[in-house]
GROMACS .gro file of C-alpha atoms in nm:
model
  369
    1MET     CA    1  -1.570   7.459   9.547
    2THR     CA    2  -1.212   7.515   9.665
    3HIS     CA    3  -0.967   7.650   9.408
    4CYS     CA    4  -0.596   7.696   9.409
    5ALA     CA    5  -0.374   7.873   9.158
    6MET     CA    6  -0.074   7.706   9.004
    7PRO     CA    7   0.100   7.727   8.668
    8ARG     CA    8  -0.036   7.484   8.410
    9ARG     CA    9   0.221   7.238   8.279
   10TYR     CA   10   0.195   7.173   7.910
   11ALA     CA   11   0.263   6.848   7.723
   12GLY     CA   12   0.600   6.976   7.612
   13GLY     CA   13   0.710   6.995   7.976
   14ASP     CA   14   0.758   7.372   8.007
   15ASP     CA   15   0.569   7.611   8.236
   16ARG     CA   16   0.425   7.889   8.022
   17SER     CA   17   0.468   8.233   8.178
   18SER     CA   18   0.158   8.383   8.019
   19GLY     CA   19  -0.033   8.364   8.345
   20LEU     CA   20  -0.175   8.138   8.615
   21PHE     CA   21  -0.454   7.895   8.550
   22VAL     CA   22  -0.714   7.791   8.805
   23TYR     CA   23  -0.722   7.430   8.910
   24THR     CA   24  -1.010   7.276   9.103
   25ALA     CA   25  -0.940   7.064   9.410
   26LYS     CA   26  -1.044   6.759   9.210
   27GLU     CA   27  -0.782   6.837   8.946
   28VAL     CA   28  -0.516   6.878   9.217
   29CYS     CA   29  -0.603   6.532   9.349
   30VAL     CA   30  -0.574   6.394   8.997
   31GLN     CA   31  -0.231   6.553   8.972
   32ALA     CA   32  -0.128   6.397   9.304
   33ARG     CA   33  -0.236   6.054   9.183
   34ALA     CA   34  -0.045   6.118   8.859
   35SER     CA   35   0.267   6.199   9.061
   36ARG     CA   36   0.238   5.870   9.250
   37LEU     CA   37   0.191   5.686   8.923
   38ALA     CA   38   0.496   5.864   8.781
   39PHE     CA   39   0.701   5.750   9.083
   40LEU     CA   40   0.580   5.394   9.033
   41GLY     CA   41   0.674   5.425   8.666
   42ASP     CA   42   1.026   5.532   8.767
   43VAL     CA   43   1.058   5.229   8.995
   44LEU     CA   44   0.940   4.998   8.718
   45ALA     CA   45   1.182   5.164   8.478
   46VAL     CA   46   1.474   5.089   8.710
   47CYS     CA   47   1.359   4.728   8.736
   48TRP     CA   48   1.339   4.711   8.359
   49ARG     CA   49   1.695   4.844   8.323
   50LEU     CA   50   1.816   4.579   8.567
   51CYS     CA   51   1.641   4.317   8.357
   52GLU     CA   52   1.817   4.458   8.051
   53ALA     CA   53   2.153   4.417   8.225
   54VAL     CA   54   2.075   4.052   8.299
   55TYR     CA   55   1.950   4.016   7.942
   56PHE     CA   56   2.279   4.137   7.791
   57PHE     CA   57   2.466   3.917   8.035
   58VAL     CA   58   2.276   3.615   7.903
   59ILE     CA   59   2.351   3.722   7.545
   60ASN     CA   60   2.721   3.720   7.624
   61LEU     CA   61   2.694   3.374   7.776
   62LEU     CA   62   2.520   3.249   7.463
   63CYS     CA   63   2.797   3.404   7.256
   64GLY     CA   64   3.048   3.189   7.444
   65ILE     CA   65   3.227   3.468   7.631
   66PRO     CA   66   3.371   3.353   7.966
   67ILE     CA   67   3.191   3.498   8.267
   68SER     CA   68   3.511   3.630   8.423
   69ASP     CA   69   3.610   3.802   8.100
   70PHE     CA   70   3.263   3.953   8.059
   71LEU     CA   71   3.262   4.091   8.413
   72ALA     CA   72   3.615   4.223   8.390
   73LYS     CA   73   3.551   4.404   8.066
   74THR     CA   74   3.201   4.536   8.113
   75ILE     CA   75   3.053   4.565   8.458
   76GLY     CA   76   3.322   4.664   8.698
   77LEU     CA   77   3.567   4.390   8.804
   78GLY     CA   78   3.812   4.583   8.591
   79PRO     CA   79   3.820   4.953   8.508
   80ILE     CA   80   3.567   5.057   8.244
   81VAL     CA   81   3.733   5.289   7.997
   82CYS     CA   82   3.515   5.579   7.885
   83LEU     CA   83   3.639   5.623   7.531
   84ARG     CA   84   3.502   5.977   7.489
   85PRO     CA   85   3.525   6.279   7.723
   86SER     CA   86   3.151   6.325   7.774
   87TRP     CA   87   3.072   5.960   7.850
   88ASN     CA   88   2.993   5.852   8.203
   89ILE     CA   89   3.064   5.504   8.330
   90VAL     CA   90   2.708   5.382   8.265
   91PHE     CA   91   2.710   5.496   7.903
   92GLY     CA   92   3.059   5.353   7.849
   93ALA     CA   93   2.962   5.018   8.000
   94THR     CA   94   2.643   5.006   7.791
   95ILE     CA   95   2.838   5.069   7.470
   96LYS     CA   96   3.089   4.798   7.560
   97VAL     CA   97   2.822   4.540   7.642
   98LEU     CA   98   2.631   4.611   7.320
   99ALA     CA   99   2.948   4.610   7.109
  100THR     CA  100   3.062   4.283   7.266
  101ALA     CA  101   2.727   4.121   7.196
  102ALA     CA  102   2.711   4.256   6.838
  103ARG     CA  103   3.059   4.132   6.751
  104ASN     CA  104   3.018   3.787   6.899
  105ILE     CA  105   2.659   3.690   6.830
  106THR     CA  106   2.565   3.462   6.541
  107ARG     CA  107   2.532   3.623   6.199
  108ASP     CA  108   2.195   3.456   6.139
  109VAL     CA  109   1.950   3.747   6.156
  110ARG     CA  110   1.662   3.511   6.236
  111ILE     CA  111   1.836   3.420   6.562
  112ILE     CA  112   1.939   3.780   6.635
  113ARG     CA  113   1.570   3.873   6.623
  114ILE     CA  114   1.512   3.659   6.931
  115PHE     CA  115   1.716   3.914   7.124
  116SER     CA  116   1.648   4.236   6.930
  117ASN     CA  117   1.275   4.237   6.855
  118HIS     CA  118   1.130   4.294   7.202
  119SER     CA  119   0.880   4.578   7.233
  120VAL     CA  120   0.924   4.850   7.494
  121PRO     CA  121   0.653   4.787   7.761
  122SER     CA  122   0.374   5.041   7.767
  123PHE     CA  123   0.429   5.121   8.138
  124LEU     CA  124   0.769   5.268   8.048
  125LEU     CA  125   0.620   5.516   7.803
  126PRO     CA  126   0.533   5.871   7.917
  127SER     CA  127   0.171   5.907   8.024
  128SER     CA  128   0.142   6.225   7.818
  129VAL     CA  129   0.173   6.024   7.495
  130HIS     CA  130  -0.120   5.811   7.384
  131ARG     CA  131  -0.048   5.501   7.178
  132SER     CA  132  -0.287   5.301   6.963
  133SER     CA  133  -0.249   5.026   6.705
  134ASN     CA  134  -0.339   5.042   6.339
  135LYS     CA  135  -0.409   4.727   6.136
  136ALA     CA  136  -0.402   4.845   5.775
  137PRO     CA  137  -0.143   4.969   5.717
  138SER     CA  138   0.028   4.795   6.007
  139GLY     CA  139   0.176   5.029   6.263
  140GLU     CA  140   0.123   5.234   6.577
  141TRP     CA  141  -0.004   5.587   6.642
  142PHE     CA  142   0.159   5.814   6.901
  143SER     CA  143   0.003   6.144   6.999
  144ILE     CA  144   0.020   6.389   7.290
  145SER     CA  145  -0.358   6.427   7.267
  146LYS     CA  146  -0.599   6.137   7.277
  147HIS     CA  147  -0.587   6.003   6.926
  148ARG     CA  148  -0.897   5.984   6.712
  149GLN     CA  149  -0.986   5.691   6.494
  150SER     CA  150  -0.772   5.668   6.181
  151THR     CA  151  -1.074   5.746   5.961
  152GLU     CA  152  -1.120   6.079   6.144
  153LEU     CA  153  -0.778   6.240   6.104
  154ASP     CA  154  -0.795   6.617   6.126
  155PRO     CA  155  -0.654   6.755   5.800
  156HIS     CA  156  -0.536   7.067   5.987
  157ASP     CA  157  -0.313   6.874   6.229
  158ARG     CA  158   0.052   6.787   6.167
  159TYR     CA  159   0.165   6.431   6.102
  160ILE     CA  160   0.495   6.244   6.100
  161LEU     CA  161   0.536   5.914   5.918
  162PHE     CA  162   0.814   5.729   6.100
  163PHE     CA  163   1.020   5.440   5.960
  164HIS     CA  164   1.213   5.247   6.224
  165GLY     CA  165   1.572   5.131   6.189
  166GLY     CA  166   1.733   4.794   6.254
  167ALA     CA  167   1.956   4.730   5.949
  168PHE     CA  168   1.637   4.652   5.751
  169CYS     CA  169   1.633   4.299   5.900
  170LEU     CA  170   1.567   4.365   6.269
  171CYS     CA  171   1.339   4.553   6.513
  172ASN     CA  172   0.982   4.677   6.470
  173THR     CA  173   0.766   4.969   6.579
  174GLY     CA  174   0.750   4.825   6.932
  175THR     CA  175   1.127   4.840   6.980
  176HIS     CA  176   1.127   5.210   6.887
  177ARG     CA  177   0.839   5.327   7.105
  178ASP     CA  178   1.060   5.535   7.332
  179MET     CA  179   1.216   5.718   7.037
  180VAL     CA  180   0.878   5.779   6.874
  181CYS     CA  181   0.729   5.907   7.200
  182ARG     CA  182   1.012   6.158   7.229
  183LEU     CA  183   0.946   6.266   6.872
  184ALA     CA  184   0.575   6.313   6.942
  185ARG     CA  185   0.643   6.516   7.256
  186ALA     CA  186   0.911   6.733   7.092
  187THR     CA  187   0.700   6.819   6.787
  188GLY     CA  188   0.341   6.801   6.913
  189ALA     CA  189   0.257   6.611   6.593
  190HIS     CA  190   0.068   6.285   6.549
  191VAL     CA  191   0.329   6.021   6.468
  192PHE     CA  192   0.248   5.705   6.276
  193ALA     CA  193   0.522   5.442   6.306
  194ALA     CA  194   0.485   5.205   6.012
  195ASN     CA  195   0.578   4.839   6.013
  196TYR     CA  196   0.731   4.692   5.699
  197ARG     CA  197   0.832   4.350   5.574
  198LYS     CA  198   1.192   4.252   5.634
  199PRO     CA  199   1.465   4.054   5.462
  200PRO     CA  200   1.590   3.791   5.417
  201GLU     CA  201   1.232   3.660   5.391
  202PHE     CA  202   1.119   3.972   5.201
  203PRO     CA  203   1.409   4.146   5.021
  204PHE     CA  204   1.389   4.471   4.824
  205PRO     CA  205   1.147   4.619   4.725
  206ALA     CA  206   0.910   4.476   4.991
  207ALA     CA  207   1.000   4.728   5.265
  208LEU     CA  208   0.987   5.022   5.024
  209ASP     CA  209   0.650   4.907   4.889
  210ASP     CA  210   0.510   4.893   5.244
  211CYS     CA  211   0.642   5.242   5.323
  212LEU     CA  212   0.485   5.375   5.003
  213GLU     CA  213   0.156   5.209   5.091
  214ALA     CA  214   0.157   5.370   5.436
  215TYR     CA  215   0.222   5.711   5.280
  216ARG     CA  216  -0.053   5.666   5.020
  217TRP     CA  217  -0.294   5.572   5.299
  218LEU     CA  218  -0.204   5.889   5.487
  219LEU     CA  219  -0.227   6.100   5.170
  220ASP     CA  220  -0.586   5.986   5.124
  221ARG     CA  221  -0.668   6.162   5.451
  222VAL     CA  222  -0.417   6.446   5.489
  223ASP     CA  223  -0.251   6.687   5.247
  224ALA     CA  224   0.120   6.625   5.182
  225SER     CA  225   0.201   6.973   5.318
  226ARG     CA  226   0.092   6.852   5.666
  227ILE     CA  227   0.322   6.546   5.660
  228ILE     CA  228   0.691   6.496   5.717
  229PHE     CA  229   0.892   6.174   5.720
  230ALA     CA  230   1.129   6.060   5.993
  231GLY     CA  231   1.353   5.759   6.025
  232ASP     CA  232   1.659   5.630   6.204
  233SER     CA  233   1.942   5.427   6.049
  234ALA     CA  234   1.784   5.198   5.786
  235GLY     CA  235   1.461   5.390   5.845
  236GLY     CA  236   1.642   5.703   5.730
  237ASN     CA  237   1.724   5.521   5.408
  238LEU     CA  238   1.358   5.427   5.365
  239ALA     CA  239   1.248   5.786   5.430
  240VAL     CA  240   1.470   5.913   5.147
  241THR     CA  241   1.395   5.630   4.903
  242THR     CA  242   1.020   5.664   4.964
  243ILE     CA  243   1.045   6.032   4.866
  244LEU     CA  244   1.244   5.942   4.553
  245ALA     CA  245   0.985   5.677   4.464
  246CYS     CA  246   0.700   5.925   4.518
  247GLU     CA  247   0.864   6.179   4.290
  248ALA     CA  248   0.915   5.916   4.020
  249ARG     CA  249   0.549   5.811   4.044
  250GLY     CA  250   0.412   6.163   4.038
  251LEU     CA  251   0.292   6.153   4.399
  252PRO     CA  252   0.318   6.468   4.611
  253THR     CA  253   0.623   6.457   4.836
  254PRO     CA  254   0.612   6.537   5.209
  255ALA     CA  255   0.699   6.877   5.346
  256GLY     CA  256   1.027   6.759   5.494
  257ALA     CA  257   1.220   6.473   5.652
  258ILE     CA  258   1.408   6.407   5.976
  259LEU     CA  259   1.697   6.162   5.940
  260LEU     CA  260   1.869   6.020   6.250
  261SER     CA  261   2.201   5.845   6.182
  262PRO     CA  262   2.072   5.746   5.836
  263TRP     CA  263   2.226   5.452   5.651
  264LEU     CA  264   2.232   5.599   5.302
  265ASP     CA  265   2.515   5.422   5.115
  266LEU     CA  266   2.476   5.044   5.120
  267ARG     CA  267   2.757   5.012   4.866
  268ASP     CA  268   3.007   5.183   5.096
  269PRO     CA  269   3.341   5.012   5.008
  270ALA     CA  270   3.481   5.122   5.342
  271VAL     CA  271   3.266   4.857   5.511
  272ALA     CA  272   3.472   4.573   5.364
  273ALA     CA  273   3.794   4.766   5.429
  274ALA     CA  274   3.702   4.814   5.795
  275GLY     CA  275   3.618   4.446   5.823
  276SER     CA  276   3.971   4.363   5.711
  277GLY     CA  277   4.125   4.618   5.944
  278VAL     CA  278   4.242   4.863   5.677
  279GLY     CA  279   4.122   5.196   5.543
  280GLY     CA  280   4.097   5.549   5.676
  281SER     CA  281   3.720   5.595   5.666
  282SER     CA  282   3.488   5.645   5.961
  283TRP     CA  283   3.426   5.270   5.956
  284ALA     CA  284   3.791   5.219   6.048
  285ARG     CA  285   3.839   5.532   6.261
  286HIS     CA  286   3.541   5.468   6.487
  287ALA     CA  287   3.536   5.087   6.493
  288ALA     CA  288   3.672   5.082   6.847
  289VAL     CA  289   3.415   5.334   6.970
  290ASP     CA  290   3.091   5.258   6.787
  291TYR     CA  291   2.904   4.933   6.840
  292LEU     CA  292   2.811   4.852   6.475
  293PRO     CA  293   3.026   4.568   6.336
  294ALA     CA  294   3.115   4.608   5.969
  295ASP     CA  295   3.064   4.244   5.875
  296LEU     CA  296   2.712   4.223   6.020
  297THR     CA  297   2.618   4.548   5.847
  298GLU     CA  298   2.740   4.409   5.515
  299ILE     CA  299   2.538   4.090   5.567
  300CYS     CA  300   2.221   4.290   5.631
  301ALA     CA  301   2.285   4.501   5.320
  302ARG     CA  302   2.310   4.185   5.109
  303HIS     CA  303   1.990   4.049   5.261
  304TYR     CA  304   1.807   4.372   5.186
  305ARG     CA  305   1.921   4.406   4.825
  306GLY     CA  306   1.857   4.040   4.747
  307ALA     CA  307   1.873   3.980   4.372
  308ALA     CA  308   1.797   4.342   4.279
  309GLU     CA  309   2.040   4.559   4.085
  310TRP     CA  310   2.202   4.851   4.260
  311SER     CA  311   1.984   5.160   4.226
  312GLU     CA  312   1.898   5.485   4.402
  313LEU     CA  313   1.600   5.311   4.562
  314VAL     CA  314   1.835   5.065   4.732
  315SER     CA  315   2.121   5.302   4.808
  316PRO     CA  316   2.001   5.665   4.785
  317ALA     CA  317   2.354   5.804   4.807
  318MET     CA  318   2.395   5.708   4.440
  319SER     CA  319   2.091   5.912   4.330
  320CYS     CA  320   2.122   6.183   4.066
  321ARG     CA  321   1.782   6.325   4.166
  322LEU     CA  322   1.861   6.451   4.514
  323GLY     CA  323   1.735   6.795   4.413
  324CYS     CA  324   1.377   6.668   4.438
  325LEU     CA  325   1.411   6.611   4.814
  326PRO     CA  326   1.227   6.841   5.056
  327PRO     CA  327   1.407   7.021   5.342
  328LEU     CA  328   1.609   6.776   5.552
  329HIS     CA  329   1.707   6.780   5.918
  330VAL     CA  330   1.992   6.531   5.970
  331GLU     CA  331   2.148   6.431   6.302
  332TYR     CA  332   2.436   6.190   6.344
  333GLY     CA  333   2.709   6.105   6.593
  334GLU     CA  334   3.063   6.235   6.571
  335CYS     CA  335   3.194   5.888   6.657
  336GLU     CA  336   2.967   5.669   6.451
  337VAL     CA  337   3.090   5.450   6.169
  338LEU     CA  338   2.838   5.603   5.926
  339SER     CA  339   2.956   5.960   5.976
  340ASP     CA  340   3.155   5.983   5.650
  341GLN     CA  341   2.868   5.871   5.430
  342VAL     CA  342   2.616   6.091   5.613
  343GLU     CA  343   2.838   6.396   5.561
  344ALA     CA  344   2.893   6.307   5.194
  345PHE     CA  345   2.517   6.273   5.142
  346CYS     CA  346   2.449   6.609   5.308
  347ARG     CA  347   2.710   6.778   5.087
  348ALA     CA  348   2.556   6.621   4.775
  349CYS     CA  349   2.208   6.733   4.877
  350ALA     CA  350   2.327   7.089   4.946
  351ALA     CA  351   2.501   7.096   4.608
  352ALA     CA  352   2.172   6.991   4.447
  353GLY     CA  353   1.994   7.284   4.608
  354VAL     CA  354   1.825   7.099   4.894
  355ASP     CA  355   1.773   7.287   5.222
  356VAL     CA  356   1.980   7.069   5.459
  357ARG     CA  357   2.034   7.121   5.829
  358ALA     CA  358   2.298   6.876   5.952
  359GLU     CA  359   2.391   6.847   6.319
  360ARG     CA  360   2.686   6.636   6.433
  361ARG     CA  361   2.654   6.537   6.797
  362ALA     CA  362   2.984   6.537   6.983
  363ASP     CA  363   3.110   6.203   7.119
  364MET     CA  364   2.793   6.022   7.010
  365VAL     CA  365   2.776   5.681   6.842
  366HIS     CA  366   2.525   5.543   6.593
  367ASN     CA  367   2.166   5.640   6.679
  368PHE     CA  368   2.306   5.785   7.005
  369LEU     CA  369   2.230   5.438   7.148
   0.00000   0.00000   0.00000
């Protein structure tokens, strides 16, 4: 059988220099077909992005923004201002479209879900990441190797329990598939993205209870030392509050947590100040750059808290038990409205003796879009 030598490409995307591996002719043909499929995937991805542009255009129409004004401000009939040095025109236009939609759309979260809760199609996901659904607890598995059945988890593997963002009220695991795939590829771990109940239909503590249930389910199969949490925005809040709840209940806590633009202080008085146009916090400083509107954020916070009293399990920034947290890796944008509270939380954790690695990304907005 014919053989040819070529470097093996690993799931992480890098060519290892430890030597050449032998590929059979059949494997080369498989690679060629994979390349054609990758090209087709790129074409479909472009088509999807075009559909997204039309989608945001429709949102603006529904928000009552005149067509001429929308075009002039967002897609090129007038100059698009890139508000930060590292932004290109596409990123700047995307921020402006999203900010325009967020500031003009109805404040009824049930209607916003019509636009926000669309899953990323599977054909847009990298072929190196395998996805499968899980019924109980509800969620999706992402793995760079073909995933086994949930009852056959290897206790020696590494696992990430991911909680998606969306201001507690919006989104689902399907909307965050691209982010979770990137996490799986970067870490090589099996990632379980958990669904949770959402307000206003299910206010606190429904989401926290669901996150705890997902963690207990995983603990029945894997030791806590093989698990870390991850979450973006409101999901970052749930990652921290789930750890606090575990510590209070005597459950073993995970080995660490990754927090991406976490929303940690739901009581933040700067939100109301920014909504009224006053104040010197990051809510006011970055209101013209970031896409999160203060009033909508405040509405979602009220929906989430419901009738519950303020506590560390609602707003972890007020916790006096931050010292029980495992090592934290925190990333946030320099220009996001949450930057002040993220920095304050990291300082409080460090003062409590927590191993915190905080990285502020230059010119980036909330969740880096």
